[in-house]
N, CA and C atoms as an extended XYZ file, in Angstrom:
411
Properties=species:S:1:pos:R:3:atomname:S:1:resname:S:1:resid:I:1 pbc="F F F"
N       -11.828       -9.748      -12.255 N   LYS     1
C       -10.666       -9.413      -11.455 CA  LYS     1
C       -10.537      -10.404      -10.309 C   LYS     1
N        -9.364      -10.910      -10.122 N   GLN     2
C        -9.119      -11.821       -9.008 CA  GLN     2
C        -8.088      -11.167       -8.100 C   GLN     2
N        -8.507      -10.766       -6.917 N   TRP     3
C        -7.598      -10.130       -5.974 CA  TRP     3
C        -7.051      -11.182       -5.027 C   TRP     3
N        -6.077      -10.786       -4.270 N   TYR     4
C        -5.455      -11.621       -3.257 CA  TYR     4
C        -6.532      -12.122       -2.301 C   TYR     4
N        -6.760      -13.413       -2.286 N   GLN     5
C        -7.807      -13.989       -1.444 CA  GLN     5
C        -7.175      -14.759       -0.283 C   GLN     5
N        -7.453      -14.327        0.906 N   ARG     6
C        -6.956      -15.025        2.090 CA  ARG     6
C        -7.897      -14.707        3.235 C   ARG     6
N        -8.476      -15.696        3.803 N   ARG     7
C        -9.430      -15.457        4.884 CA  ARG     7
C        -8.677      -15.269        6.195 C   ARG     7
N        -8.763      -14.074        6.704 N   VAL     8
C        -8.154      -13.774        7.990 CA  VAL     8
C        -9.112      -12.879        8.767 C   VAL     8
N        -9.071      -13.008       10.043 N   ALA     9
C        -9.890      -12.150       10.894 CA  ALA     9
C        -8.937      -11.516       11.894 C   ALA     9
N        -8.558      -10.292       11.621 N   ILE    10
C        -7.642       -9.614       12.536 CA  ILE    10
C        -8.192       -8.248       12.890 C   ILE    10
N        -7.716       -7.735       13.975 N   THR    11
C        -8.088       -6.394       14.377 CA  THR    11
C        -6.841       -5.533       14.277 C   THR    11
N        -7.020       -4.233       14.392 N   ALA    12
C        -5.880       -3.317       14.266 CA  ALA    12
C        -4.755       -3.689       15.216 C   ALA    12
N        -5.080       -4.169       16.414 N   GLY    13
C        -4.062       -4.546       17.380 CA  GLY    13
C        -3.269       -5.772       16.954 C   GLY    13
N        -3.851       -6.573       16.067 N   ASP    14
C        -3.191       -7.786       15.597 CA  ASP    14
C        -2.452       -7.588       14.280 C   ASP    14
N        -2.529       -6.398       13.727 N   ARG    15
C        -1.907       -6.134       12.429 CA  ARG    15
C        -0.409       -6.422       12.520 C   ARG    15
N         0.165       -7.081       11.502 N   PRO    16
C         1.594       -7.407       11.563 CA  PRO    16
C         2.488       -6.158       11.599 C   PRO    16
N         3.680       -6.362       12.129 N   GLU    17
C         4.676       -5.287       12.153 CA  GLU    17
C         5.119       -4.975       10.734 C   GLU    17
N         5.264       -3.701       10.425 N   LEU    18
C         5.657       -3.265        9.091 CA  LEU    18
C         6.979       -3.894        8.648 C   LEU    18
N         7.957       -3.925        9.533 N   ALA    19
C         9.294       -4.401        9.161 CA  ALA    19
C         9.346       -5.883        8.808 C   ALA    19
N         8.428       -6.681        9.367 N   SER    20
C         8.500       -8.124        9.155 CA  SER    20
C         7.282       -8.710        8.431 C   SER    20
N         6.338       -7.888        8.031 N   ALA    21
C         5.108       -8.376        7.400 CA  ALA    21
C         5.377       -9.002        6.034 C   ALA    21
N         4.616      -10.029        5.715 N   LYS    22
C         4.722      -10.678        4.405 CA  LYS    22
C         3.962       -9.894        3.338 C   LYS    22
N         2.942       -9.141        3.773 N   VAL    23
C         2.156       -8.311        2.861 CA  VAL    23
C         2.101       -6.905        3.446 C   VAL    23
N         2.396       -5.893        2.612 N   VAL    24
C         2.354       -4.499        3.048 CA  VAL    24
C         1.551       -3.695        2.037 C   VAL    24
N         0.649       -2.870        2.544 N   ILE    25
C        -0.115       -1.942        1.716 CA  ILE    25
C         0.296       -0.550        2.153 C   ILE    25
N         0.887        0.215        1.230 N   SER    26
C         1.346        1.558        1.566 CA  SER    26
C         0.571        2.612        0.796 C   SER    26
N         0.363        3.739        1.463 N   GLY    27
C        -0.339        4.852        0.843 CA  GLY    27
C         0.553        6.061        0.713 C   GLY    27
N         0.242        6.879       -0.271 N   GLY    28
C         1.015        8.087       -0.518 CA  GLY    28
C         0.152        9.332       -0.527 C   GLY    28
N         0.717       10.382       -1.085 N   ARG    29
C         0.042       11.675       -1.143 CA  ARG    29
C        -1.286       11.585       -1.898 C   ARG    29
N        -1.403       10.620       -2.801 N   GLY    30
C        -2.634       10.444       -3.569 CA  GLY    30
C        -3.863       10.165       -2.717 C   GLY    30
N        -3.662        9.747       -1.457 N   LEU    31
C        -4.805        9.502       -0.572 CA  LEU    31
C        -5.446       10.799       -0.084 C   LEU    31
N        -4.744       11.899       -0.218 N   LYS    32
C        -5.246       13.257        0.044 CA  LYS    32
C        -5.394       13.664        1.508 C   LYS    32
N        -5.626       12.707        2.419 N   ASN    33
C        -5.706       13.044        3.842 CA  ASN    33
C        -5.622       11.776        4.691 C   ASN    33
N        -5.469       11.972        5.973 N   GLY    34
C        -5.327       10.846        6.885 CA  GLY    34
C        -6.574        9.992        6.990 C   GLY    34
N        -7.747       10.610        6.900 N   GLU    35
C        -8.992        9.846        7.003 CA  GLU    35
C        -9.086        8.803        5.894 C   GLU    35
N        -8.563        9.127        4.713 N   ASN    36
C        -8.642        8.192        3.593 CA  ASN    36
C        -7.739        6.971        3.777 C   ASN    36
N        -6.796        7.042        4.735 N   PHE    37
C        -5.974        5.863        5.042 CA  PHE    37
C        -6.836        4.764        5.657 C   PHE    37
N        -8.032        5.118        6.170 N   GLU    38
C        -8.913        4.119        6.773 CA  GLU    38
C        -9.215        2.984        5.802 C   GLU    38
N        -9.366        3.317        4.498 N   MET    39
C        -9.661        2.246        3.541 CA  MET    39
C        -8.460        1.311        3.389 C   MET    39
N        -7.236        1.843        3.562 N   LEU    40
C        -6.059        0.969        3.512 CA  LEU    40
C        -6.015        0.065        4.744 C   LEU    40
N        -6.380        0.606        5.901 N   TYR    41
C        -6.424       -0.210        7.119 CA  TYR    41
C        -7.466       -1.322        6.962 C   TYR    41
N        -8.613       -1.002        6.368 N   THR    42
C        -9.662       -2.003        6.147 CA  THR    42
C        -9.159       -3.102        5.223 C   THR    42
N        -8.528       -2.704        4.123 N   LEU    43
C        -7.981       -3.685        3.183 CA  LEU    43
C        -6.885       -4.513        3.851 C   LEU    43
N        -6.007       -3.846        4.582 N   ALA    44
C        -4.909       -4.542        5.263 CA  ALA    44
C        -5.448       -5.577        6.248 C   ALA    44
N        -6.472       -5.218        7.000 N   ASP    45
C        -7.029       -6.150        7.978 CA  ASP    45
C        -7.649       -7.360        7.291 C   ASP    45
N        -8.261       -7.149        6.125 N   LYS    46
C        -8.842       -8.279        5.382 CA  LYS    46
C        -7.760       -9.183        4.799 C   LYS    46
N        -6.586       -8.618        4.527 N   MET    47
C        -5.503       -9.380        3.903 CA  MET    47
C        -4.450       -9.843        4.898 C   MET    47
N        -4.571       -9.474        6.153 N   GLY    48
C        -3.548       -9.825        7.133 CA  GLY    48
C        -2.254       -9.083        6.866 C   GLY    48
N        -2.373       -7.843        6.401 N   ALA    49
C        -1.223       -7.053        5.975 CA  ALA    49
C        -0.892       -5.931        6.953 C   ALA    49
N         0.326       -5.425        6.824 N   ALA    50
C         0.740       -4.226        7.549 CA  ALA    50
C         0.454       -3.021        6.662 C   ALA    50
N         0.402       -1.848        7.269 N   VAL    51
C         0.200       -0.604        6.518 CA  VAL    51
C         1.463        0.226        6.602 C   VAL    51
N         1.869        0.766        5.445 N   GLY    52
C         3.018        1.656        5.368 CA  GLY    52
C         2.613        2.952        4.687 C   GLY    52
N         3.582        3.837        4.518 N   ALA    53
C         3.298        5.131        3.900 CA  ALA    53
C         4.551        5.701        3.258 C   ALA    53
N         4.334        6.599        2.316 N   SER    54
C         5.452        7.320        1.705 CA  SER    54
C         5.837        8.484        2.608 C   SER    54
N         7.015        9.026        2.374 N   ARG    55
C         7.458       10.181        3.155 CA  ARG    55
C         6.511       11.356        2.950 C   ARG    55
N         6.002       11.508        1.719 N   ALA    56
C         5.077       12.610        1.428 CA  ALA    56
C         3.829       12.511        2.306 C   ALA    56
N         3.315       11.297        2.490 N   ALA    57
C         2.127       11.109        3.328 CA  ALA    57
C         2.440       11.403        4.796 C   ALA    57
N         3.623       11.000        5.247 N   VAL    58
C         4.037       11.265        6.623 CA  VAL    58
C         4.260       12.764        6.818 C   VAL    58
N         4.991       13.398        5.892 N   ASP    59
C         5.266       14.832        5.997 CA  ASP    59
C         3.989       15.669        5.966 C   ASP    59
N         2.969       15.187        5.249 N   ALA    60
C         1.695       15.899        5.172 CA  ALA    60
C         0.840       15.672        6.424 C   ALA    60
N         1.317       14.790        7.324 N   GLY    61
C         0.602       14.545        8.567 CA  GLY    61
C        -0.532       13.539        8.455 C   GLY    61
N        -0.581       12.781        7.363 N   TYR    62
C        -1.651       11.790        7.178 CA  TYR    62
C        -1.531       10.648        8.172 C   TYR    62
N        -0.283       10.211        8.427 N   VAL    63
C        -0.016        9.063        9.295 CA  VAL    63
C         1.260        9.326       10.097 C   VAL    63
N         1.468        8.574       11.190 N   PRO    64
C         2.685        8.763       11.983 CA  PRO    64
C         3.944        8.273       11.258 C   PRO    64
N         5.076        8.789       11.672 N   SER    65
C         6.344        8.499       10.997 CA  SER    65
C         6.777        7.038       11.109 C   SER    65
N         6.250        6.303       12.087 N   ASP    66
C         6.657        4.898       12.196 CA  ASP    66
C         6.103        4.036       11.062 C   ASP    66
N         5.241        4.598       10.223 N   LEU    67
C         4.732        3.868        9.055 CA  LEU    67
C         5.543        4.167        7.788 C   LEU    67
N         6.502        5.068        7.890 N   GLN    68
C         7.244        5.494        6.698 CA  GLN    68
C         8.162        4.411        6.147 C   GLN    68
N         8.021        4.176        4.847 N   VAL    69
C         8.868        3.237        4.117 CA  VAL    69
C         9.800        4.071        3.244 C   VAL    69
N        11.088        3.741        3.262 N   GLY    70
C        12.024        4.475        2.409 CA  GLY    70
C        13.359        4.680        3.072 C   GLY    70
N        14.210        5.428        2.380 N   GLN    71
C        15.565        5.682        2.854 CA  GLN    71
C        15.591        6.243        4.272 C   GLN    71
N        14.673        7.154        4.576 N   THR    72
C        14.637        7.758        5.912 CA  THR    72
C        13.571        7.116        6.787 C   THR    72
N        13.013        6.000        6.315 N   GLY    73
C        12.022        5.247        7.085 CA  GLY    73
C        12.477        3.811        7.212 C   GLY    73
N        11.545        2.887        7.078 N   LYS    74
C        11.873        1.462        7.198 CA  LYS    74
C        12.231        0.871        5.839 C   LYS    74
N        13.221       -0.006        5.860 N   MET    75
C        13.599       -0.781        4.676 CA  MET    75
C        12.887       -2.115        4.818 C   MET    75
N        12.048       -2.457        3.850 N   ILE    76
C        11.247       -3.673        3.964 CA  ILE    76
C        11.368       -4.516        2.698 C   ILE    76
N        11.051       -5.802        2.827 N   ALA    77
C        11.107       -6.724        1.682 CA  ALA    77
C        10.004       -7.778        1.820 C   ALA    77
N         8.738       -7.349        1.774 N   PRO    78
C         7.650       -8.315        1.913 CA  PRO    78
C         7.486       -9.173        0.658 C   PRO    78
N         6.680      -10.207        0.777 N   ASP    79
C         6.348      -11.031       -0.394 CA  ASP    79
C         5.493      -10.232       -1.370 C   ASP    79
N         4.593       -9.396       -0.828 N   LEU    80
C         3.697       -8.585       -1.647 CA  LEU    80
C         3.667       -7.167       -1.113 C   LEU    80
N         3.964       -6.203       -1.987 N   TYR    81
C         3.930       -4.787       -1.628 CA  TYR    81
C         2.934       -4.109       -2.552 C   TYR    81
N         1.911       -3.495       -1.979 N   ILE    82
C         0.908       -2.788       -2.763 CA  ILE    82
C         1.062       -1.298       -2.483 C   ILE    82
N         1.428       -0.543       -3.525 N   ALA    83
C         1.626        0.899       -3.414 CA  ALA    83
C         0.378        1.602       -3.939 C   ALA    83
N        -0.291        2.352       -3.084 N   VAL    84
C        -1.543        3.007       -3.432 CA  VAL    84
C        -1.356        4.520       -3.400 C   VAL    84
N        -1.476        5.153       -4.563 N   GLY    85
C        -1.338        6.606       -4.615 CA  GLY    85
C         0.065        7.086       -4.310 C   GLY    85
N         1.055        6.253       -4.619 N   ILE    86
C         2.468        6.581       -4.398 CA  ILE    86
C         3.123        6.777       -5.759 C   ILE    86
N         3.749        7.927       -5.952 N   SER    87
C         4.360        8.213       -7.255 CA  SER    87
C         5.632        7.397       -7.473 C   SER    87
N         6.384        7.163       -6.413 N   GLY    88
C         7.593        6.355       -6.530 CA  GLY    88
C         8.870        7.169       -6.516 C   GLY    88
N         8.958        8.123       -5.586 N   ALA    89
C        10.195        8.894       -5.429 CA  ALA    89
C        11.335        7.932       -5.109 C   ALA    89
N        12.535        8.270       -5.547 N   ILE    90
C        13.705        7.396       -5.402 CA  ILE    90
C        13.931        6.983       -3.949 C   ILE    90
N        13.704        7.896       -2.997 N   GLN    91
C        13.936        7.553       -1.589 CA  GLN    91
C        12.918        6.531       -1.108 C   GLN    91
N        11.718        6.531       -1.650 N   HIS    92
C        10.721        5.526       -1.278 CA  HIS    92
C        11.080        4.172       -1.896 C   HIS    92
N        11.450        4.204       -3.156 N   LEU    93
C        11.808        2.970       -3.853 CA  LEU    93
C        12.955        2.246       -3.153 C   LEU    93
N        13.883        3.010       -2.592 N   ALA    94
C        15.021        2.412       -1.881 CA  ALA    94
C        14.560        1.566       -0.700 C   ALA    94
N        13.419        1.902       -0.129 N   GLY    95
C        12.931        1.190        1.043 CA  GLY    95
C        12.098       -0.038        0.756 C   GLY    95
N        11.654       -0.205       -0.509 N   MET    96
C        10.779       -1.341       -0.796 CA  MET    96
C        11.157       -2.107       -2.062 C   MET    96
N        12.276       -1.756       -2.661 N   LYS    97
C        12.668       -2.348       -3.950 CA  LYS    97
C        12.962       -3.844       -3.870 C   LYS    97
N        13.233       -4.370       -2.674 N   ASP    98
C        13.516       -5.795       -2.524 CA  ASP    98
C        12.266       -6.641       -2.302 C   ASP    98
N        11.093       -6.020       -2.398 N   SER    99
C         9.836       -6.763       -2.277 CA  SER    99
C         9.765       -7.785       -3.402 C   SER    99
N         9.215       -8.970       -3.105 N   LYS   100
C         9.148      -10.023       -4.125 CA  LYS   100
C         8.205       -9.649       -5.259 C   LYS   100
N         7.011       -9.151       -4.917 N   THR   101
C         6.040       -8.732       -5.922 CA  THR   101
C         5.536       -7.344       -5.553 C   THR   101
N         5.591       -6.438       -6.528 N   ILE   102
C         5.161       -5.054       -6.304 CA  ILE   102
C         3.965       -4.760       -7.196 C   ILE   102
N         2.903       -4.279       -6.568 N   VAL   103
C         1.689       -3.877       -7.280 CA  VAL   103
C         1.509       -2.382       -7.047 C   VAL   103
N         1.298       -1.628       -8.123 N   ALA   104
C         1.106       -0.187       -8.011 CA  ALA   104
C        -0.282        0.196       -8.502 C   ALA   104
N        -0.931        1.072       -7.739 N   ILE   105
C        -2.223        1.639       -8.136 CA  ILE   105
C        -2.044        3.151       -8.113 C   ILE   105
N        -2.166        3.757       -9.284 N   ASN   106
C        -1.969        5.196       -9.392 CA  ASN   106
C        -2.716        5.690      -10.625 C   ASN   106
N        -3.320        6.867      -10.531 N   LYS   107
C        -4.057        7.379      -11.695 CA  LYS   107
C        -3.129        7.953      -12.754 C   LYS   107
N        -1.862        8.208      -12.389 N   ASP   108
C        -0.870        8.727      -13.333 CA  ASP   108
C        -0.069        7.571      -13.915 C   ASP   108
N        -0.366        7.221      -15.144 N   GLY   109
C         0.313        6.110      -15.805 CA  GLY   109
C         1.795        6.332      -16.026 C   GLY   109
N         2.263        7.568      -15.876 N   GLU   110
C         3.676        7.897      -16.036 CA  GLU   110
C         4.428        7.909      -14.703 C   GLU   110
N         3.751        7.609      -13.608 N   ALA   111
C         4.401        7.644      -12.296 CA  ALA   111
C         5.571        6.663      -12.254 C   ALA   111
N         6.708        7.070      -11.680 N   PRO   112
C         7.899        6.213      -11.622 CA  PRO   112
C         7.676        4.864      -10.940 C   PRO   112
N         6.690        4.759      -10.069 N   ILE   113
C         6.432        3.497       -9.370 CA  ILE   113
C         6.163        2.370      -10.364 C   ILE   113
N         5.588        2.695      -11.522 N   PHE   114
C         5.278        1.664      -12.512 CA  PHE   114
C         6.533        1.067      -13.147 C   PHE   114
N         7.664        1.757      -13.069 N   GLN   115
C         8.914        1.234      -13.626 CA  GLN   115
C         9.478        0.092      -12.780 C   GLN   115
N         9.096        0.034      -11.506 N   VAL   116
C         9.604       -1.026      -10.638 CA  VAL   116
C         8.529       -2.043      -10.260 C   VAL   116
N         7.277       -1.765      -10.633 N   SER   117
C         6.197       -2.670      -10.236 CA  SER   117
C         6.104       -3.879      -11.165 C   SER   117
N         5.676       -5.003      -10.588 N   ASP   118
C         5.426       -6.214      -11.357 CA  ASP   118
C         4.051       -6.141      -12.008 C   ASP   118
N         3.120       -5.495      -11.308 N   TYR   119
C         1.757       -5.307      -11.805 CA  TYR   119
C         1.361       -3.869      -11.542 C   TYR   119
N         0.666       -3.276      -12.485 N   GLY   120
C         0.232       -1.899      -12.310 CA  GLY   120
C        -1.214       -1.715      -12.728 C   GLY   120
N        -1.914       -0.892      -11.978 N   LEU   121
C        -3.285       -0.544      -12.303 CA  LEU   121
C        -3.363        0.974      -12.385 C   LEU   121
N        -3.592        1.481      -13.592 N   VAL   122
C        -3.769        2.921      -13.773 CA  VAL   122
C        -5.256        3.189      -13.582 C   VAL   122
N        -5.580        3.681      -12.397 N   ASP   123
C        -6.982        3.885      -12.049 CA  ASP   123
C        -7.050        4.817      -10.844 C   ASP   123
N        -8.233        5.302      -10.575 N   ASP   124
C        -8.489        6.125       -9.410 CA  ASP   124
C        -8.503        5.212       -8.182 C   ASP   124
N        -7.620        5.463       -7.235 N   LEU   125
C        -7.527        4.618       -6.053 CA  LEU   125
C        -8.823        4.611       -5.261 C   LEU   125
N        -9.596        5.693       -5.344 N   PHE   126
C       -10.844        5.779       -4.597 CA  PHE   126
C       -11.933        4.886       -5.205 C   PHE   126
N       -11.664        4.365       -6.379 N   LYS   127
C       -12.543        3.370       -7.009 CA  LYS   127
C       -11.933        1.976       -6.841 C   LYS   127
N       -10.641        1.855       -7.083 N   ALA   128
C        -9.963        0.556       -7.079 CA  ALA   128
C        -9.901       -0.080       -5.696 C   ALA   128
N        -9.538        0.680       -4.675 N   VAL   129
C        -9.379        0.090       -3.336 CA  VAL   129
C       -10.712       -0.411       -2.780 C   VAL   129
N       -11.804        0.355       -2.866 N   PRO   130
C       -13.086       -0.205       -2.409 CA  PRO   130
C       -13.480       -1.479       -3.167 C   PRO   130
N       -13.151       -1.561       -4.464 N   GLU   131
C       -13.438       -2.778       -5.221 CA  GLU   131
C       -12.629       -3.948       -4.664 C   GLU   131
N       -11.382       -3.698       -4.309 N   MET   132
C       -10.553       -4.752       -3.723 CA  MET   132
C       -11.148       -5.201       -2.390 C   MET   132
N       -11.525       -4.238       -1.557 N   ILE   133
C       -12.110       -4.558       -0.246 CA  ILE   133
C       -13.365       -5.409       -0.414 C   ILE   133
N       -14.227       -5.007       -1.333 N   ASN   134
C       -15.492       -5.711       -1.531 CA  ASN   134
C       -15.307       -7.095       -2.151 C   ASN   134
N       -14.192       -7.313       -2.834 N   SER   135
C       -13.970       -8.621       -3.484 CA  SER   135
C       -13.382       -9.662       -2.535 C   SER   135
N       -12.917       -9.215       -1.370 N   ILE   136
C       -12.364      -10.142       -0.380 CA  ILE   136
C       -13.441      -10.414        0.656 C   ILE   136
N       -13.779      -11.675        0.812 N   GLU   137
C       -14.873      -12.031        1.735 CA  GLU   137
C       -14.441      -12.007        3.169 C   GLU   137
């Protein structure tokens, strides 16, 4: 497996703005709780990426509303959008459909997000994301 390799050293305070970031990693209800978003922040910091979220994750209280991507959140168009544990509700897709490259990670191979993704990984995010983190030096 060859993941996105880019050597960056950033801290949470240096994380790019969601609206203008070239790389965005978003999490959904599949993360199960706010604490599990920590692995997305770790991955984002290694990749120089911003972190976003689905409305379901925001409504469940996992993350603040300023991270919401979608019709009722931010409309974004990064070079790379990685959707982690996001099913792909139509309102979410409206907010990120203009991304140049979309990668989806979801254990449900029938999730609508795979219909718009350029690359898809049907796998448990709790296995896949740590592997991505560990593969980036």
